C-alpha cells in the first residue's frame, strides 16, 4: 500500500440529529462506523429540537468513538488525523463534536480537520466509486437543495440552490400536515407507493424557467390548501396516499427539470466524460433515484448514487473528507482556532438566489 492508502482518520458528525463516528482508511476501506439517529427523541415535536439534539450528542459521542476505535482495532496513537464536521448545522450539536475532536487531537497530538458537512456529502462518491473531479452534484437534504460542480478539494461552483425550502424540509412539512410523523421523507415515500399521483393536481415551481434554482414552498402550500379544502374527516388512507404520490411526483419533475439544465451547463464548460452524483438524505428516495437514472441515461451522464446508508448523515463521509484533505497536503486546522459555522456555503462566490434565499 502507498503511504496515502495507509492513512487512518477518525470522523465525527454531530451537525444535526445524527450522532456518528467512523474510522476510514486511505485505500477507501471503512474500518468501523456507527450512527445513532435520534429519531425517537424528536418525533414527539415533529422536528429536530436543537437543545435535545445537543444533549443527546453529549450522552452518546464519547462511547461511540471508543466503540468504533475498538472495532477498528486501533488506539488513538495509530490515527493519522481527526476530522469533525464544523458546519453548517445546529450550533449546539456542532460544538459537541468540535470540542470532542479538539480534545482528542490536542491530547494525542493529531492533525485536526474541520470539515464542511456539505463537502462531506459531496465527496462520498469518491469514497464509494473512486470518481475523478470535476463532477456534477445534486445535493438534496433536509437543509439543502443545490446543484454544484465539484471541481476539486475545497473547490465548488454552485449552479443553483433553493430560493425557499430545502427539498427534504418540504417532505418533512408535508408529512407533518398529513400526520405522518418525523422524519417525513421515508413516510411520504412509502405512502406515495400506494397512491394515485393523478388525482390531485399540484404546481411544479420554476419548471421550465431559466437557471437551475429550486423552489418548494409553493408546492408545500398547495398541499396544505388541498388538505384544507378536503377537511380533516376526508383525510383517509387513500387520500393521504394520493396526496403523497402527487407531491412526490411534482418533486421528481422539478428535480429532473433543474438537473437537466445543470447538465447542459456542465457539458458546455467541462470537457470530461460527464458524471452526476446525487447526495444527501433525500437521495435515499427510490422514486427520485429512478427518475434521475432515466435522466442520466437520456443525457449521456454516468450516475453515481451512494449506498443508502451513506446518503443520510454519517461520519464515514466526514472521515473520508479529512483523508482527502490530508492526502492532498492541505494544512490541518490550528486546534484552538476551530470555530463552528452554522452557515458555511461551499461556493462563497455564488450569487445569492433570487428572492433572497439565504440557505448556505
Ligand atoms: O442529509 P440528511 O440526513 O440531513 C441533512 O439535512 O443534512 O437529510 C435528511 C432529510 C430529511 O428531510 C428527510 O426527510 C429526508 O432527508 N429523507 C427523505 C428520505 N429519507 C430521508 N426524503 C425523501 N424520501 C426519503 N426516502
Ligand atoms: Zn446532511
Coordinates of C-alpha atoms and ligand atoms in Angstrom, one line a residue:
X1 CA 0.0 0.0 0.0
X2 CA 1.1 3.6 -0.7
X3 CA 1.5 5.9 2.3
X4 CA -1.8 7.7 1.4
X5 CA -3.6 4.4 1.3
X6 CA -2.5 3.5 4.8
X7 CA -3.6 6.8 6.4
X8 CA -6.4 6.3 9.0
X9 CA -8.7 9.1 10.1
X10 CA -11.4 9.2 12.8
X11 CA -14.5 11.1 11.6
X12 CA -17.1 12.7 13.9
X13 CA -20.5 14.1 12.9
X14 CA -22.9 15.9 15.2
X15 CA -24.3 18.7 13.0
X16 CA -28.0 17.8 13.2
X17 CA -29.8 14.8 14.7
X18 CA -27.4 12.0 13.9
X19 CA -24.6 11.2 16.3
X20 CA -21.9 9.4 14.2
X21 CA -18.3 8.3 14.4
X22 CA -16.3 6.2 11.9
X23 CA -12.7 5.2 11.1
X24 CA -11.8 5.2 7.4
X25 CA -8.5 4.3 5.7
X26 CA -6.9 6.0 2.7
X27 CA -7.5 2.9 0.5
X28 CA -11.2 3.6 0.8
X29 CA -11.8 0.9 3.4
X30 CA -14.3 1.7 6.2
X31 CA -12.7 0.1 9.3
X32 CA -15.6 0.9 11.6
X33 CA -18.8 3.1 11.6
X34 CA -21.6 3.9 13.9
X35 CA -24.7 6.1 13.6
X36 CA -27.2 6.9 16.3
X37 CA -30.3 8.5 14.7
X38 CA -32.1 10.5 17.4
X39 CA -35.5 9.9 15.8
X40 CA -37.5 9.0 18.8
X41 CA -36.2 12.0 20.8
X42 CA -37.6 14.4 18.2
X43 CA -40.6 12.6 16.9
X44 CA -42.8 13.9 19.6
X45 CA -42.1 17.5 18.5
X46 CA -42.4 16.9 14.7
X47 CA -38.9 18.1 14.0
X48 CA -35.4 18.4 15.4
X49 CA -35.2 20.3 18.7
X50 CA -31.7 21.8 18.9
X51 CA -31.2 21.5 22.6
X52 CA -32.4 18.0 22.8
X53 CA -30.1 17.1 19.9
X54 CA -27.0 18.6 21.5
X55 CA -27.7 16.9 24.8
X56 CA -28.1 13.5 23.1
X57 CA -24.8 14.1 21.2
X58 CA -23.1 14.7 24.6
X59 CA -24.5 11.5 26.0
X60 CA -23.6 9.3 23.0
X61 CA -20.5 10.6 21.4
X62 CA -17.6 9.5 23.7
X63 CA -18.8 5.9 24.0
X64 CA -19.4 5.8 20.3
X65 CA -15.9 6.9 19.5
X66 CA -14.5 4.3 21.9
X67 CA -16.6 1.7 20.2
X68 CA -15.5 2.5 16.6
X69 CA -11.9 2.6 17.7
X70 CA -12.2 -0.8 19.3
X71 CA -14.0 -2.2 16.3
X72 CA -11.2 -0.8 14.0
X73 CA -8.7 -2.4 16.4
X74 CA -6.9 0.9 16.9
X75 CA -5.7 3.2 19.7
X76 CA -5.7 6.9 19.1
X77 CA -1.9 7.0 18.6
X78 CA -2.5 4.8 15.5
X79 CA -4.5 7.5 13.8
X80 CA -3.2 10.0 11.2
X81 CA -5.9 12.6 11.9
X82 CA -9.2 13.5 13.4
X83 CA -11.9 15.0 11.1
X84 CA -15.0 16.7 12.5
X85 CA -18.0 18.5 11.0
X86 CA -17.6 22.2 11.9
X87 CA -20.6 23.4 9.9
X88 CA -23.1 24.1 8.5
X89 CA -25.6 22.9 11.1
X90 CA -27.0 23.5 14.6
X91 CA -24.6 25.4 16.8
X92 CA -25.0 23.3 19.9
X93 CA -24.5 20.0 18.2
X94 CA -21.6 21.2 16.2
X95 CA -19.9 22.4 19.4
X96 CA -20.2 18.9 21.0
X97 CA -18.4 17.3 18.0
X98 CA -15.8 20.1 17.6
X99 CA -14.8 20.3 21.3
X100 CA -14.5 16.5 21.5
X101 CA -12.3 16.4 18.4
X102 CA -10.2 19.3 19.7
X103 CA -9.6 17.4 22.9
X104 CA -8.7 14.2 21.1
X105 CA -6.4 15.9 18.6
X106 CA -4.8 18.0 21.3
X107 CA -4.2 15.2 23.8
X108 CA -2.9 12.7 21.1
X109 CA -1.1 15.3 19.0
X110 CA -3.1 14.5 15.9
X111 CA -3.8 16.8 12.9
X112 CA -7.4 18.1 13.1
X113 CA -9.5 18.7 10.0
X114 CA -12.6 21.0 10.3
X115 CA -14.9 19.5 7.7
X116 CA -17.7 21.2 5.8
X117 CA -20.7 18.9 6.1
X118 CA -21.8 19.6 2.5
X119 CA -18.4 18.8 1.2
X120 CA -18.5 15.6 3.1
X121 CA -21.8 14.7 1.3
X122 CA -20.2 15.9 -2.0
X123 CA -17.0 13.7 -1.6
X124 CA -18.8 10.5 -0.6
X125 CA -19.0 9.4 -4.3
X126 CA -15.2 9.4 -4.4
X127 CA -15.0 7.0 -1.5
X128 CA -17.7 4.7 -2.8
X129 CA -17.0 4.9 -6.6
X130 CA -13.5 6.4 -6.9
X131 CA -14.6 9.0 -9.4
X132 CA -12.4 11.9 -10.6
X133 CA -13.1 15.7 -10.4
X134 CA -15.0 17.5 -11.9
X135 CA -18.5 16.1 -11.5
X136 CA -22.0 17.5 -11.2
X137 CA -23.6 17.1 -7.8
X138 CA -27.3 17.3 -6.9
X139 CA -27.3 17.7 -3.1
X140 CA -30.7 17.1 -1.7
X141 CA -31.1 17.0 2.1
X142 CA -33.2 18.4 5.0
X143 CA -31.3 21.7 4.9
X144 CA -30.2 22.0 1.3
X145 CA -31.2 21.6 -2.3
X146 CA -28.3 22.6 -4.6
X147 CA -26.7 21.8 -7.9
X148 CA -22.9 22.2 -7.8
X149 CA -19.9 21.3 -9.8
X150 CA -17.3 19.7 -7.5
X151 CA -14.1 20.9 -9.2
X152 CA -11.6 19.7 -6.6
X153 CA -11.0 19.5 -2.8
X154 CA -12.5 22.7 -1.4
X155 CA -13.4 23.9 -4.9
X156 CA -17.1 24.1 -5.8
X157 CA -19.1 26.1 -8.3
X158 CA -22.8 26.5 -7.4
X159 CA -25.2 26.4 -10.3
X160 CA -28.4 26.6 -8.4
X161 CA -30.0 26.5 -4.9
X162 CA -33.4 26.7 -3.4
X163 CA -34.9 30.1 -3.0
X164 CA -37.0 29.0 -0.1
X165 CA -37.4 25.5 1.4
X166 CA -35.0 22.6 1.0
X167 CA -36.5 19.5 -0.6
X168 CA -36.2 17.3 2.5
X169 CA -37.8 20.1 4.5
X170 CA -40.7 20.1 2.1
X171 CA -41.1 16.3 2.5
X172 CA -40.9 16.8 6.3
X173 CA -43.5 19.6 6.3
X174 CA -45.9 17.7 4.1
X175 CA -45.6 14.6 6.3
X176 CA -46.4 16.8 9.3
X177 CA -49.5 18.2 7.7
X178 CA -50.6 14.7 6.9
X179 CA -49.9 13.4 10.4
X180 CA -47.2 11.1 9.2
X181 CA -44.6 12.0 11.8
X182 CA -40.9 12.8 11.6
X183 CA -38.7 12.4 9.6
X184 CA -41.2 12.8 6.8
X185 CA -39.3 11.7 3.7
X186 CA -39.4 7.9 4.2
X187 CA -43.1 8.1 5.4
X188 CA -44.2 10.2 2.4
X189 CA -42.3 7.8 0.1
X190 CA -43.9 4.7 1.4
X191 CA -47.5 6.2 1.3
X192 CA -46.8 7.5 -2.2
X193 CA -46.2 4.0 -3.3
X194 CA -49.9 3.2 -2.6
X195 CA -51.2 6.4 -4.1
X196 CA -52.5 7.8 -7.4
X197 CA -50.4 10.7 -8.5
X198 CA -53.0 12.0 -10.9
X199 CA -55.9 12.6 -8.5
X200 CA -54.6 15.9 -7.2
X201 CA -53.0 18.5 -9.4
X202 CA -50.1 20.3 -7.8
X203 CA -47.8 23.0 -9.1
X204 CA -44.3 22.4 -10.4
X205 CA -42.4 25.6 -9.1
X206 CA -39.9 27.0 -11.6
X207 CA -40.4 24.2 -14.1
X208 CA -39.1 25.2 -17.5
X209 CA -37.8 28.5 -16.2
X210 CA -34.2 29.6 -17.0
X211 CA -31.4 28.8 -14.5
X212 CA -31.0 26.0 -12.0
X213 CA -32.7 27.3 -8.9
X214 CA -35.3 25.5 -7.0
X215 CA -38.4 26.5 -5.0
X216 CA -40.6 24.2 -2.9
X217 CA -42.6 26.4 -0.7
X218 CA -45.4 26.9 -3.2
X219 CA -45.7 23.2 -3.6
X220 CA -45.9 22.6 0.1
X221 CA -48.6 25.4 0.4
X222 CA -50.6 23.8 -2.4
X223 CA -50.7 20.5 -0.4
X224 CA -51.9 22.5 2.6
X225 CA -54.7 24.0 0.5
X226 CA -55.8 20.6 -0.7
X227 CA -55.9 19.4 2.9
X228 CA -58.0 22.4 4.0
X229 CA -60.4 22.0 1.0
X230 CA -60.9 18.3 1.8
X231 CA -61.3 18.8 5.6
X232 CA -59.9 16.6 8.3
X233 CA -62.6 13.9 8.1
X234 CA -61.8 13.1 4.5
X235 CA -58.1 12.6 5.1
X236 CA -58.4 8.8 4.9
X237 CA -55.6 6.4 4.0
X238 CA -56.3 6.7 0.2
X239 CA -56.4 10.5 0.2
X240 CA -53.2 10.7 2.2
X241 CA -51.5 8.2 -0.2
X242 CA -52.8 10.2 -3.3
X243 CA -51.5 13.5 -1.9
X244 CA -48.1 11.9 -1.1
X245 CA -47.9 10.5 -4.6
X246 CA -48.9 13.8 -6.2
X247 CA -46.4 15.7 -4.1
X248 CA -43.5 13.2 -4.8
X249 CA -44.2 13.3 -8.5
X250 CA -44.1 17.1 -8.6
X251 CA -40.8 17.0 -6.7
X252 CA -39.4 14.4 -9.1
X253 CA -40.4 16.5 -12.2
X254 CA -38.8 19.7 -10.7
X255 CA -35.6 17.9 -9.8
X256 CA -35.3 16.4 -13.2
X257 CA -36.0 19.7 -15.0
X258 CA -33.5 21.7 -12.9
X259 CA -30.8 19.0 -13.1
X260 CA -31.2 18.7 -16.9
X261 CA -30.4 22.4 -17.2
X262 CA -27.3 22.0 -14.9
X263 CA -26.2 19.1 -17.1
X264 CA -26.2 21.3 -20.2
X265 CA -24.1 23.9 -18.3
X266 CA -21.7 21.2 -17.1
X267 CA -21.3 19.9 -20.6
X268 CA -20.6 23.4 -22.1
X269 CA -17.9 24.1 -19.5
X270 CA -16.1 20.9 -18.8
X271 CA -14.6 18.5 -21.4
X272 CA -14.8 15.3 -19.4
X273 CA -16.9 12.2 -19.5
X274 CA -19.9 13.6 -17.5
X275 CA -20.9 12.2 -14.2
X276 CA -23.9 13.2 -12.0
X277 CA -23.7 12.4 -8.3
X278 CA -26.7 12.6 -6.0
X279 CA -26.1 13.0 -2.3
X280 CA -27.9 13.9 0.9
X281 CA -30.7 12.2 2.8
X282 CA -33.3 12.7 0.1
X283 CA -31.1 10.7 -2.3
X284 CA -32.5 7.6 -0.4
X285 CA -35.9 8.2 -2.1
X286 CA -36.4 5.4 -4.7
X287 CA -38.8 7.3 -6.9
X288 CA -36.2 10.2 -7.1
X289 CA -33.4 7.7 -7.8
X290 CA -35.4 6.2 -10.6
X291 CA -36.2 9.4 -12.4
X292 CA -32.6 10.6 -12.1
X293 CA -31.5 7.2 -13.5
X294 CA -33.7 7.8 -16.5
X295 CA -32.5 11.4 -16.9
X296 CA -28.8 10.4 -16.7
X297 CA -29.3 7.7 -19.3
X298 CA -31.1 10.1 -21.7
X299 CA -28.5 12.8 -21.3
X300 CA -25.4 10.5 -21.5
X301 CA -24.3 11.1 -17.9
X302 CA -23.0 8.3 -15.7
X303 CA -25.0 8.4 -12.5
X304 CA -23.4 7.7 -9.1
X305 CA -25.8 7.1 -6.2
X306 CA -24.2 6.4 -2.8
X307 CA -25.5 3.3 -1.0
X308 CA -28.5 4.2 1.2
X309 CA -26.5 4.1 4.5
X310 CA -24.2 6.8 3.2
X311 CA -27.0 9.1 1.8
X312 CA -28.1 10.4 5.2
X313 CA -25.8 11.9 7.8
X314 CA -22.9 9.7 8.8
X315 CA -19.3 10.0 9.9
X316 CA -17.8 7.9 7.2
X317 CA -18.1 10.8 4.8
X318 CA -16.5 13.1 7.4
X319 CA -13.5 10.8 7.9
X320 CA -13.2 10.5 4.2
X321 CA -13.2 14.3 3.7
X322 CA -10.5 14.5 6.3
X323 CA -8.5 11.9 4.4
X324 CA -8.9 13.8 1.1
X325 CA -7.6 17.0 2.7
X326 CA -4.8 15.1 4.3
X327 CA -3.8 13.2 1.2
X328 CA -4.0 16.5 -0.9
X329 CA -1.5 18.1 1.6
X330 CA -4.0 20.6 2.9
X331 CA -2.8 22.0 6.3
X332 CA -4.8 20.9 9.3
X333 CA -6.6 23.4 11.4
X334 CA -5.0 25.2 14.4
X335 CA -6.7 23.1 17.1
X336 CA -7.6 26.1 19.4
X337 CA -8.9 28.1 16.5
X338 CA -11.6 25.8 15.1
X339 CA -14.9 27.6 15.2
X340 CA -18.3 26.1 14.5
X341 CA -20.0 27.7 11.5
X342 CA -23.8 27.5 11.4
X343 CA -23.7 28.7 7.8
X344 CA -20.8 27.7 5.5
X345 CA -21.5 27.9 1.8
X346 CA -19.5 25.6 -0.5
X347 CA -19.2 28.4 -3.1
X348 CA -18.9 31.7 -1.3
X349 CA -18.7 33.5 -4.7
X350 CA -22.1 32.3 -5.8
X351 CA -24.7 34.9 -6.4
X352 CA -27.5 34.9 -3.8
X353 CA -30.6 33.1 -5.0
X354 CA -33.3 35.4 -6.3
X355 CA -35.9 36.2 -3.7
X356 CA -33.2 36.5 -1.0
X357 CA -32.7 32.8 -0.4
X358 CA -30.2 32.7 2.5
X359 CA -29.6 29.0 2.8
X360 CA -25.9 28.1 2.8
Ligands
LIG1 O1 -28.7 14.6 4.7 P1 -29.7 14.3 5.8 O2 -29.6 13.1 6.6 O3 -29.6 15.5 6.8 C1 -29.4 16.8 6.5 O4 -30.4 17.5 6.2 O5 -28.2 17.2 6.4 O6 -31.2 14.5 5.2 C2 -32.3 14.4 6.0 C3 -33.5 14.7 5.1 C4 -34.8 14.8 5.9 O7 -35.5 15.9 5.5 C5 -35.6 13.5 5.5 O8 -37.0 13.6 5.5 C6 -35.1 13.3 4.1 O9 -33.7 13.7 4.1 N1 -35.2 12.0 3.6 C7 -36.0 11.6 2.6 C8 -36.0 10.2 2.5 N2 -35.2 9.7 3.5 C9 -34.7 10.8 4.2 N3 -36.8 12.3 1.7 C10 -37.5 11.7 0.8 N4 -37.5 10.3 0.7 C11 -36.8 9.5 1.5 N5 -36.8 8.2 1.4
LIG2 ZN1 -26.6 16.0 5.6

